[in-house]
Coordinates of N, CA and C and ligand atoms in Angstrom, one line a residue:
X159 N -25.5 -29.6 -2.4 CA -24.9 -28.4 -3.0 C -23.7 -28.8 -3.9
X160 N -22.7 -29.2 -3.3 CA -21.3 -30.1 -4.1 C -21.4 -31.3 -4.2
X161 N -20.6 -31.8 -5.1 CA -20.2 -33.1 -5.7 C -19.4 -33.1 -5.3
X162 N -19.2 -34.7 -4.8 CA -17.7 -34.9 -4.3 C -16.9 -35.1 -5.2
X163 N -15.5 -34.4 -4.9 CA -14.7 -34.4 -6.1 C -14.3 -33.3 -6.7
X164 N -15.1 -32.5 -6.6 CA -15.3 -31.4 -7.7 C -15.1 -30.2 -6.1
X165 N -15.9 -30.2 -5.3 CA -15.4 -29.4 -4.7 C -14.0 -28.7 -4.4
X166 N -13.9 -27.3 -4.3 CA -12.9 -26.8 -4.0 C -11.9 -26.4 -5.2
X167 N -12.8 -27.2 -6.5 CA -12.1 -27.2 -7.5 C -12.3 -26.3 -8.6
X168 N -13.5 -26.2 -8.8 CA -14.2 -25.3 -9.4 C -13.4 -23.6 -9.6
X169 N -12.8 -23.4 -10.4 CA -12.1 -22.0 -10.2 C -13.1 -21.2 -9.9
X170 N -14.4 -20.5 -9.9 CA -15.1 -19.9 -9.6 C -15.8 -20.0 -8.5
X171 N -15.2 -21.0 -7.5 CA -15.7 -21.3 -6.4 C -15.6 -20.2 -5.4
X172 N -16.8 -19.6 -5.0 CA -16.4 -18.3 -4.0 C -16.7 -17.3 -5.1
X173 N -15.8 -17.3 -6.6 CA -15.8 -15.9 -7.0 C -16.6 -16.3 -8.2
X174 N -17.6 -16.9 -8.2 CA -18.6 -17.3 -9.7 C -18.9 -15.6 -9.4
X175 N -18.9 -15.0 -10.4 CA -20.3 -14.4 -10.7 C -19.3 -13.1 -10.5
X176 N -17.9 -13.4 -9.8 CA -17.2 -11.8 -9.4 C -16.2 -11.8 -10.7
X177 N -16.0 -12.3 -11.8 CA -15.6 -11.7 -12.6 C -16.2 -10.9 -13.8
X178 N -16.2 -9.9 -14.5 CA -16.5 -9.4 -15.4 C -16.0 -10.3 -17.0
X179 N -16.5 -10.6 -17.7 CA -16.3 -10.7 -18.9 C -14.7 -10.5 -19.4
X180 N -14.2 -11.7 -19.8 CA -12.7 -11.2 -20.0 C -11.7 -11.0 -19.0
X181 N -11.7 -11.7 -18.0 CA -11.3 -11.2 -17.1 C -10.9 -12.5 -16.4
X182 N -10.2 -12.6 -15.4 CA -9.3 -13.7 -15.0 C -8.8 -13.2 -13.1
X183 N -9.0 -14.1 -12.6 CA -8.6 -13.3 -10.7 C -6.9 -13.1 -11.1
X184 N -6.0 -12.5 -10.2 CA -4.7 -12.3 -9.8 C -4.7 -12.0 -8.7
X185 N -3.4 -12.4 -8.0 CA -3.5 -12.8 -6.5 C -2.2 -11.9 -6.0
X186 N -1.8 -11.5 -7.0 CA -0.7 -10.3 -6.9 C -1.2 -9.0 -7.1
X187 N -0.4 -8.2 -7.4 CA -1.0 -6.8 -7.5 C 0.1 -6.0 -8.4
X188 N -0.2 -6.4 -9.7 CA 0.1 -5.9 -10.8 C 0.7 -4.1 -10.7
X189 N 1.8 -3.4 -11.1 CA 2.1 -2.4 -11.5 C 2.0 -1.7 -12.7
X190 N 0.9 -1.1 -13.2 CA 1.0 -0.4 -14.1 C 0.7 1.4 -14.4
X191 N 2.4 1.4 -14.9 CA 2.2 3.0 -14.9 C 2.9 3.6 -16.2
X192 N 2.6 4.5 -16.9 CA 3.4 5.4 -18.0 C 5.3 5.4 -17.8
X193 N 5.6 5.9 -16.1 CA 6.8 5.7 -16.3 C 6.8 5.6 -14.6
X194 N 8.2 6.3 -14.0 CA 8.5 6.1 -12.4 C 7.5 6.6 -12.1
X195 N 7.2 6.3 -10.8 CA 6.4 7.1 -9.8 C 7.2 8.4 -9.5
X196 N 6.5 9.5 -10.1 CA 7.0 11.0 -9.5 C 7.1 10.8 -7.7
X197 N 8.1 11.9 -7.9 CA 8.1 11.8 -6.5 C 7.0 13.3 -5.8
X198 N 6.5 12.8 -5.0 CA 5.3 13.5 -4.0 C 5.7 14.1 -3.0
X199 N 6.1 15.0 -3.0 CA 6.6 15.6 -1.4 C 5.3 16.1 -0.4
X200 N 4.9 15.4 0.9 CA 3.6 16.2 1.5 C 3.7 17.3 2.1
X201 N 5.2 18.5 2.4 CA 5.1 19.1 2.9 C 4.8 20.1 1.5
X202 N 4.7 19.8 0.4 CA 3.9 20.7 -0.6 C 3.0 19.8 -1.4
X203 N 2.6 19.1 -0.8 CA 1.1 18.7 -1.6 C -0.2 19.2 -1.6
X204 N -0.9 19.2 -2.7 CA -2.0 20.0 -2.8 C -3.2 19.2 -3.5
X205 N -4.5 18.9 -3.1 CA -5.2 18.7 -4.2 C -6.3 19.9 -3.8
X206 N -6.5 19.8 -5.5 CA -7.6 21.0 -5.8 C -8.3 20.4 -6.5
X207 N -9.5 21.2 -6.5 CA -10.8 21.2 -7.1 C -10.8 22.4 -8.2
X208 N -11.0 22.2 -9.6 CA -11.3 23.1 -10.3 C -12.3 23.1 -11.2
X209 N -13.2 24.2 -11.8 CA -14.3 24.8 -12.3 C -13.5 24.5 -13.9
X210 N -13.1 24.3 -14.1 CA -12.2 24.5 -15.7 C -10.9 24.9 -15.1
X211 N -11.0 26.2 -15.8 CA -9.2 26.3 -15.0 C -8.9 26.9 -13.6
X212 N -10.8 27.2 -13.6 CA -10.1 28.0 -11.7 C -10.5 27.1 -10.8
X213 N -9.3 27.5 -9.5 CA -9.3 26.6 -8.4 C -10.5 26.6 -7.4
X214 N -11.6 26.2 -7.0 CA -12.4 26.6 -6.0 C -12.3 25.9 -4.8
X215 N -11.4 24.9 -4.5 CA -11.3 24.8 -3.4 C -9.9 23.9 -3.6
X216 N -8.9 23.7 -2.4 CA -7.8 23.1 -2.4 C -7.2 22.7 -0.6
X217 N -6.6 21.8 -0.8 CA -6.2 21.6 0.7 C -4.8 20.7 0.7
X218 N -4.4 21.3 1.6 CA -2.8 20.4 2.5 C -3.2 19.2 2.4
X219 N -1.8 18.4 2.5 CA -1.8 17.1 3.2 C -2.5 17.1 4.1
X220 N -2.2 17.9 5.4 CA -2.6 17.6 6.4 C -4.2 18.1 6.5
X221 N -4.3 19.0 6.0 CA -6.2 19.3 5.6 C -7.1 18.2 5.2
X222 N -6.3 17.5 4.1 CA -7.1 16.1 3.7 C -7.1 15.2 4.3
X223 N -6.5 15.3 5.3 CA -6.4 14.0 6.5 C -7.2 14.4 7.5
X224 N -7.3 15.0 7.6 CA -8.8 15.6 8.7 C -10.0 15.6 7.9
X225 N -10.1 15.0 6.9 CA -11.5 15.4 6.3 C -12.0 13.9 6.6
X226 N -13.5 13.7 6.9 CA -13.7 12.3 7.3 C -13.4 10.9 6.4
X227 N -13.5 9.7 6.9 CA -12.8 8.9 6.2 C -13.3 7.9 6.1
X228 N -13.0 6.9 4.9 CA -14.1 6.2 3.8 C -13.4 4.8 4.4
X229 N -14.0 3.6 4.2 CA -13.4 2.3 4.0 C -13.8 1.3 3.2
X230 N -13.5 0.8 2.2 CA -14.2 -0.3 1.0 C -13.3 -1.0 0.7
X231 N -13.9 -2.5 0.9 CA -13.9 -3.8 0.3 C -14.4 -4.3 -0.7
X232 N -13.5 -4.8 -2.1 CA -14.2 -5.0 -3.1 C -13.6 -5.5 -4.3
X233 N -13.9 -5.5 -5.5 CA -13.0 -6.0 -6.6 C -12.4 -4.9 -7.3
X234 N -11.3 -5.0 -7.7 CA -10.7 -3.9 -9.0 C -10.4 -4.8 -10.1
X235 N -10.7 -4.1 -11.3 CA -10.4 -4.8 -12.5 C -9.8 -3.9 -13.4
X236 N -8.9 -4.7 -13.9 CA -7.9 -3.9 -15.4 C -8.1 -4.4 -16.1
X237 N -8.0 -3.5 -17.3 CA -8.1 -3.5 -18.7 C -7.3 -4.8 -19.7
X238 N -6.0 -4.6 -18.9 CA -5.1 -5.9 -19.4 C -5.1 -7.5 -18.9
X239 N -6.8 -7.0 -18.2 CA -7.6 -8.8 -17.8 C -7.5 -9.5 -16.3
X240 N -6.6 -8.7 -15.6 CA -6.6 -9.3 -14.5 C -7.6 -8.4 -13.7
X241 N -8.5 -8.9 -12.6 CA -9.0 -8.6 -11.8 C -8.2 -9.4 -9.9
X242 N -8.7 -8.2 -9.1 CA -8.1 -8.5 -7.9 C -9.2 -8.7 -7.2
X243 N -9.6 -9.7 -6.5 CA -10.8 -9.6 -5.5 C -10.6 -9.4 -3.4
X244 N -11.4 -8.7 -3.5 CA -11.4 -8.8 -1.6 C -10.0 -7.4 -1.6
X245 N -10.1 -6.1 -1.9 CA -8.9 -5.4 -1.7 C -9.9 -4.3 -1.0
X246 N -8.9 -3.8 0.1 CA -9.3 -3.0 1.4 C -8.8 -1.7 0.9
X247 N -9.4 -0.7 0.5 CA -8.8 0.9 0.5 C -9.5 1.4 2.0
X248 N -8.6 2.7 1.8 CA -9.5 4.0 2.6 C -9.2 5.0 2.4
X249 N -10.0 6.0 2.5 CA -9.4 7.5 2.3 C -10.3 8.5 2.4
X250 N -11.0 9.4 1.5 CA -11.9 10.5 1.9 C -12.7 10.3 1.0
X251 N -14.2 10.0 0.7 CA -15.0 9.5 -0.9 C -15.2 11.1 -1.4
X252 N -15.6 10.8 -2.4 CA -15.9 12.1 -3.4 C -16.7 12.8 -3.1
X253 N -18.0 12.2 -1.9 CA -18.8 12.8 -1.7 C -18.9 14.3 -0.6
X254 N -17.5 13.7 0.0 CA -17.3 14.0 1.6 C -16.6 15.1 0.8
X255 N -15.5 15.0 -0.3 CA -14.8 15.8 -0.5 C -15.8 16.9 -1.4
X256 N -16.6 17.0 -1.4 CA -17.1 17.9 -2.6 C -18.3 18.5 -1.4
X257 N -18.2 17.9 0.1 CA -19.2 18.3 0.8 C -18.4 19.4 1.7
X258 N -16.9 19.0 1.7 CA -16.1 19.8 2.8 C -15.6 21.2 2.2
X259 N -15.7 21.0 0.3 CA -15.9 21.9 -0.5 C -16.8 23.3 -0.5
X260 N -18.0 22.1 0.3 CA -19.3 23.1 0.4 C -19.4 23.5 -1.0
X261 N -19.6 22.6 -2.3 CA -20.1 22.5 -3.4 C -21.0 21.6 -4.0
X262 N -21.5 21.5 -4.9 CA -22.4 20.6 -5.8 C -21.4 20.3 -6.9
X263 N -21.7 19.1 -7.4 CA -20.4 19.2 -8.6 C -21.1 20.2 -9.7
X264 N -20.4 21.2 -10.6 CA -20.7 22.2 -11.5 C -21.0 21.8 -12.5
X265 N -20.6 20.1 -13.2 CA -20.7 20.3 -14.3 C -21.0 18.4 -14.5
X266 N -21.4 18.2 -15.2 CA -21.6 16.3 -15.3 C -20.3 15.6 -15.4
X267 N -19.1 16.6 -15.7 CA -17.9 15.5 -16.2 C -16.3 16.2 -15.5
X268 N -15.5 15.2 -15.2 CA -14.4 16.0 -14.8 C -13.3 14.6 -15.4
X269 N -12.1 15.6 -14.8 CA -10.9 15.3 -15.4 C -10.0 14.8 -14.5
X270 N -9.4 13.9 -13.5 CA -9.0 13.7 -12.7 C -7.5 13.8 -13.4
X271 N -6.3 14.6 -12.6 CA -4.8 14.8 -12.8 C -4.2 14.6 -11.6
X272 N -2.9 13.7 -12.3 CA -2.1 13.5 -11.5 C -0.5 14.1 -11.5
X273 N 0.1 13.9 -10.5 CA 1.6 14.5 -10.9 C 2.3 14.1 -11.9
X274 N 2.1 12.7 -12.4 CA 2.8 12.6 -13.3 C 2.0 13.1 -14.9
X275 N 1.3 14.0 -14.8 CA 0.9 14.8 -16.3 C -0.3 14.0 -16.5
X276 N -0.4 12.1 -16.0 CA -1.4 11.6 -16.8 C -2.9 11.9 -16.2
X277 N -3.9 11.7 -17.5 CA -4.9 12.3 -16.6 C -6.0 11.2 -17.1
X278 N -7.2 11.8 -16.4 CA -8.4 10.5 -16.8 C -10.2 11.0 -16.4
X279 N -10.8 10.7 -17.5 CA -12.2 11.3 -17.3 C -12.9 10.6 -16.9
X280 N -13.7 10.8 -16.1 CA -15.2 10.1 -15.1 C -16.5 11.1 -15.4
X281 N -17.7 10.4 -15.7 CA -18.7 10.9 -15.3 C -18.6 11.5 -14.0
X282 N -19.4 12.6 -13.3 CA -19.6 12.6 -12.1 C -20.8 11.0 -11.7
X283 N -21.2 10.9 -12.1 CA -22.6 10.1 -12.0 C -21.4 8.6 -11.6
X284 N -20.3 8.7 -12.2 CA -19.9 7.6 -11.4 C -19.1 7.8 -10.3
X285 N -19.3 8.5 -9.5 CA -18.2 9.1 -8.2 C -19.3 9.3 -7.2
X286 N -20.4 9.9 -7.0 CA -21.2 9.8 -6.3 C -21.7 9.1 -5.5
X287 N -22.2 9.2 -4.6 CA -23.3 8.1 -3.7 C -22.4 6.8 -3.4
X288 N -21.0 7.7 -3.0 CA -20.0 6.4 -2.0 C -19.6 5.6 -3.3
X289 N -19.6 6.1 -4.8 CA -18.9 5.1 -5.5 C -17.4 5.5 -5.5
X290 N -16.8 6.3 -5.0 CA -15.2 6.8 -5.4 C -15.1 7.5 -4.2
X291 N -13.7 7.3 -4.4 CA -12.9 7.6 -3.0 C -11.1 8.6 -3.6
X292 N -10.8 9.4 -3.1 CA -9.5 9.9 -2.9 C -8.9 8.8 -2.3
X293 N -8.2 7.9 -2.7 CA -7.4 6.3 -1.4 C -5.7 6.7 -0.8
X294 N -5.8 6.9 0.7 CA -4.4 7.1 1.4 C -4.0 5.6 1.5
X295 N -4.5 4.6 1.5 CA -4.6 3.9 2.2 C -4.6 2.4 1.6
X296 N -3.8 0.9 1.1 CA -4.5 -0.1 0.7 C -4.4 -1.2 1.4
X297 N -4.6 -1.8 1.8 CA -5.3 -3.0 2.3 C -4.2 -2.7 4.1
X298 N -4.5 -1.5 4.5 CA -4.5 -1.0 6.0 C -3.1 -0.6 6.3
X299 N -2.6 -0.1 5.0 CA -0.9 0.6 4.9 C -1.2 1.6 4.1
X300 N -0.4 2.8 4.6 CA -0.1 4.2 3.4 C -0.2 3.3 2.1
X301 N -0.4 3.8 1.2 CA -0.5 4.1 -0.2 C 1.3 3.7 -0.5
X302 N 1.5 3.1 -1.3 CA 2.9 2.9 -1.4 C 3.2 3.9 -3.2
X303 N 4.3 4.2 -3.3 CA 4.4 5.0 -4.7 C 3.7 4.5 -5.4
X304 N 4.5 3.1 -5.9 CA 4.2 2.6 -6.6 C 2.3 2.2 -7.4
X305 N 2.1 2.3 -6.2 CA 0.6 2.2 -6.6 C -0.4 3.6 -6.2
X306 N 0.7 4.9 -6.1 CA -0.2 5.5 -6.4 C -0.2 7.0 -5.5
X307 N 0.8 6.6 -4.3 CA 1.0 7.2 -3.1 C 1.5 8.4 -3.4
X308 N 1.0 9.2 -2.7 CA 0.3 9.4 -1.3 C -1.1 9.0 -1.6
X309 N -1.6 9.3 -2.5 CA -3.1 9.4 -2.5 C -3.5 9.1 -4.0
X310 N -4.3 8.3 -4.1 CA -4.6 8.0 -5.7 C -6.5 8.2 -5.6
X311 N -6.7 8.2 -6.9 CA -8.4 8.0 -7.2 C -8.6 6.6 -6.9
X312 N -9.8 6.4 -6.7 CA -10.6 5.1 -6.4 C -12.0 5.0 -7.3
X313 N -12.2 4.0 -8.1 CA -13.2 4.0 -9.0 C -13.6 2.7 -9.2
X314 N -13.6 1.9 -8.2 CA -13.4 0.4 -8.4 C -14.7 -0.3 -9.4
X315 N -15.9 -0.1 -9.4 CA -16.4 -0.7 -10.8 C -16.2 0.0 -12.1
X316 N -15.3 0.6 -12.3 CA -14.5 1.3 -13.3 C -13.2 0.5 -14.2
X317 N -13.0 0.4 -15.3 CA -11.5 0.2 -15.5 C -11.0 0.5 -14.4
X318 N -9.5 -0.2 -14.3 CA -9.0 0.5 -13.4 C -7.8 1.6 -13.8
X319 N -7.9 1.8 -14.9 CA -7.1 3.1 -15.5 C -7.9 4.1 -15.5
X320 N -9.2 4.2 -15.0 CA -10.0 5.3 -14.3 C -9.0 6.0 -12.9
X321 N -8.7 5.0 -12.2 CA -8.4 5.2 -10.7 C -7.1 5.6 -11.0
X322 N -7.0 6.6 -11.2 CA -5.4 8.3 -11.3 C -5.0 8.1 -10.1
X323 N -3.4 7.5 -10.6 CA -2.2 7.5 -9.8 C -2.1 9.0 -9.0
X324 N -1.3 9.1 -7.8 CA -0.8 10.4 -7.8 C -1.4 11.1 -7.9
X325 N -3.0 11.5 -7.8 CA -3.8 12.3 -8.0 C -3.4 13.8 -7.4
X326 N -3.5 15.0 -8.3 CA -3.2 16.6 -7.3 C -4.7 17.1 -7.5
X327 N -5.8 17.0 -8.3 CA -7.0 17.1 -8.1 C -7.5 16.8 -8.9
X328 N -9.0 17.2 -9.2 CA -10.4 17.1 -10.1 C -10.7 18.1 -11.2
X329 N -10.7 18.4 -12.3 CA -10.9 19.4 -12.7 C -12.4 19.1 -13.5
X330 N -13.2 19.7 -13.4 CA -14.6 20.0 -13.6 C -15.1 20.3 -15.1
X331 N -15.4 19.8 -16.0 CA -15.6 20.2 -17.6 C -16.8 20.1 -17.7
X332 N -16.7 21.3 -18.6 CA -18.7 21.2 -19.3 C -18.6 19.7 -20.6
X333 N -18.0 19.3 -21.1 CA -18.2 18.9 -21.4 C -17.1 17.3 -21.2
X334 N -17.3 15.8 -21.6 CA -16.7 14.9 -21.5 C -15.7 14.7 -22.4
X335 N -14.4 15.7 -22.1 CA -13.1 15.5 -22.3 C -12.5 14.3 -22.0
X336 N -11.5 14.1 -23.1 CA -10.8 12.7 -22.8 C -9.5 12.7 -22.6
X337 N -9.2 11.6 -21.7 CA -8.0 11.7 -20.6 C -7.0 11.2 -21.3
X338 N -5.6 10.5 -20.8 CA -4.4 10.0 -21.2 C -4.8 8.6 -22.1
X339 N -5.6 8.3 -21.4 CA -5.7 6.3 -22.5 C -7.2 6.8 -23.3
X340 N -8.0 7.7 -23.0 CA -8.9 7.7 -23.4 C -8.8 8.6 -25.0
X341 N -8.3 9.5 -25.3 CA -7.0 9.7 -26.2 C -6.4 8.9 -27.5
X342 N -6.3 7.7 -26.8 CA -5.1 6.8 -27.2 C -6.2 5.4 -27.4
X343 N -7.4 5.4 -27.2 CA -8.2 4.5 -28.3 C -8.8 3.3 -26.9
X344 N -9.2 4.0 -25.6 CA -9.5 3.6 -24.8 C -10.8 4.3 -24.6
X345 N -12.1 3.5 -23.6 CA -13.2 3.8 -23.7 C -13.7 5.5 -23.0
X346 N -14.5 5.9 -23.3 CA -14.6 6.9 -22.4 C -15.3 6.7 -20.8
X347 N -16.2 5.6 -21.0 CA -16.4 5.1 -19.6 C -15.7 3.9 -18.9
X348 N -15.3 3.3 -19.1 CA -14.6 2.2 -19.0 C -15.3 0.8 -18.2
X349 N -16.7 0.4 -18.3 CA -17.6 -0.1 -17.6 C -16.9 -1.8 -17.3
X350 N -16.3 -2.2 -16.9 CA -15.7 -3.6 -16.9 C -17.2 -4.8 -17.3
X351 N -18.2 -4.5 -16.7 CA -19.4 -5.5 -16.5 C -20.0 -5.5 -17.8
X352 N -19.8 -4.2 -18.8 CA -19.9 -4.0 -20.2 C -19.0 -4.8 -21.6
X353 N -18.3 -5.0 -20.6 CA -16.6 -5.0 -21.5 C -16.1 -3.8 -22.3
X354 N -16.2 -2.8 -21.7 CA -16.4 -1.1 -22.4 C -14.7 -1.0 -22.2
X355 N -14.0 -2.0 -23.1 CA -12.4 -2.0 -23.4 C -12.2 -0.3 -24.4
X356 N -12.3 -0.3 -25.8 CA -12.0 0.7 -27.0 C -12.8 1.2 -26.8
X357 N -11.7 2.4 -27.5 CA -13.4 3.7 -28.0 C -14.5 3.2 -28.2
X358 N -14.5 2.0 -29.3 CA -16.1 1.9 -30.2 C -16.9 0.8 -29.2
X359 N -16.4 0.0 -28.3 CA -17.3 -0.5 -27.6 C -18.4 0.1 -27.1
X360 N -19.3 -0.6 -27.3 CA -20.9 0.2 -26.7 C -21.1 -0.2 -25.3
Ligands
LIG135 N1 -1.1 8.9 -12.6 C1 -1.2 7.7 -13.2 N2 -2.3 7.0 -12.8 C2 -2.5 5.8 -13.4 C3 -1.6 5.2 -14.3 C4 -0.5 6.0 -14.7 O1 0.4 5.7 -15.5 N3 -0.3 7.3 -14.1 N4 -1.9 4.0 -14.9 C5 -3.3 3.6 -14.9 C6 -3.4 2.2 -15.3 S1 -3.4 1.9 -17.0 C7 -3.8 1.2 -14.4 S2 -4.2 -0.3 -15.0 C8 -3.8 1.5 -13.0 C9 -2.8 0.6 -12.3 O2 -2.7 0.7 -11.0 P1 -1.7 -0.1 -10.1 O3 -0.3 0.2 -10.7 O4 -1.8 0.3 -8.7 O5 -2.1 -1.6 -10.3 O6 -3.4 2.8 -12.7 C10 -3.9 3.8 -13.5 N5 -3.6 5.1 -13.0
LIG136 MO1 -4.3 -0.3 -17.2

């Protein structure tokens, strides 16, 4: 299997085949955000679900913590090339949450918002079937601000400028509206395995 010598050496050793195109491992955990972390109070936090502009379903802190709960191991990758491998979330997936809803998603595309104004578009087709998660939780601790806390999006074969900081909910669009970076000359899907960096990438 190995040459002697070379074993252990090989940067891809273990992670051949786990980076995406452009992409490089980090062994830290990068901060990237528009500005501070808003601050989040849970005795008035809310996320909602909305149809366009109306609310159809919304819950407490403490409601979304009773709703059943998700666990994934896996890679995240950013746009500015670093990828992180082997990262532990948990929290409530999209599926659970759209099931505690007692809804179907309404429309193919939504808008994920956060408290701090920024926001970000997802196919539904990529949230489904255990792909995304609402995350309390990273590698078996609360959510820290900084990355996102109390609760952020999870979209891990996604850019990771998919995965909305601070999330307060989903908002539901007929049609594939574009978010804060998506706007600003970022892709509308953001496929990392693609290299779906700019707008015009295919
Ligand atoms: N609400 C909010 N979500 C956000 C951002 C932000 O500025 N505000 N930055 C995005 C970008 S560009 C990236 S790369 C990731 C960074 O997440 P991290 O700071 O936990 O690494 O969050 C994304 N989610
Ligand atoms: Mo980013």
């Amino acid at each position: 299997m190995s040459t002697r010598g070379f074993t252990g050496r090989r940067p891809g050793a273990g992670t051949a085949g786990r980076l995406p195109p452009g992409q490089h491992e980090e062994h830290d955990f990068p901060v990237l955000s528009l500005g501070p972390a808003p601050h989040v109070d849970l005795a008035t936090w809310r996320f909602t679900i909305r149809h366009r502009a109306r609310p159809v379903a919304s819950w407490t802190w403490e409601e979304f913590n009773a709703l059943p709960r998700t666990t994934w191991r896996g890679d995240i990758h950013c746009v500015t090339t670093w990828s992180k491998f082997d990262t532990v979330w948990e929290g409530v997936s999209f599926d659970d949450i759209l099931a505690a809803a007692g809804i179907e998603a309404p429309t193919p595309y939504l808008l994920a918002q956060s408290f701090d104004d920024y926001d970000t578009n997802v196919p539904v087709a990529d949230l489904v079937d255990g792909q995304a998660m609402v995350a309390t939780h990273f590698n078996g601790a609360p959510l820290t601000a900084e990355h996102g806390g109390p609760a952020r999006l999870l979209v891990p074969h996604l850019y990771f400028w998919k995965s909305a900081k601070w999330i307060s909910g989903l908002k539901f669009t007929e049609r594939d509206e574009a978010g804060f970076w998506e706007l600003r000359g970022y892709h509308m899907r953001g496929d990392p395995w693609r290299e779906q960096r700019y707008t015009d990438d295919e």
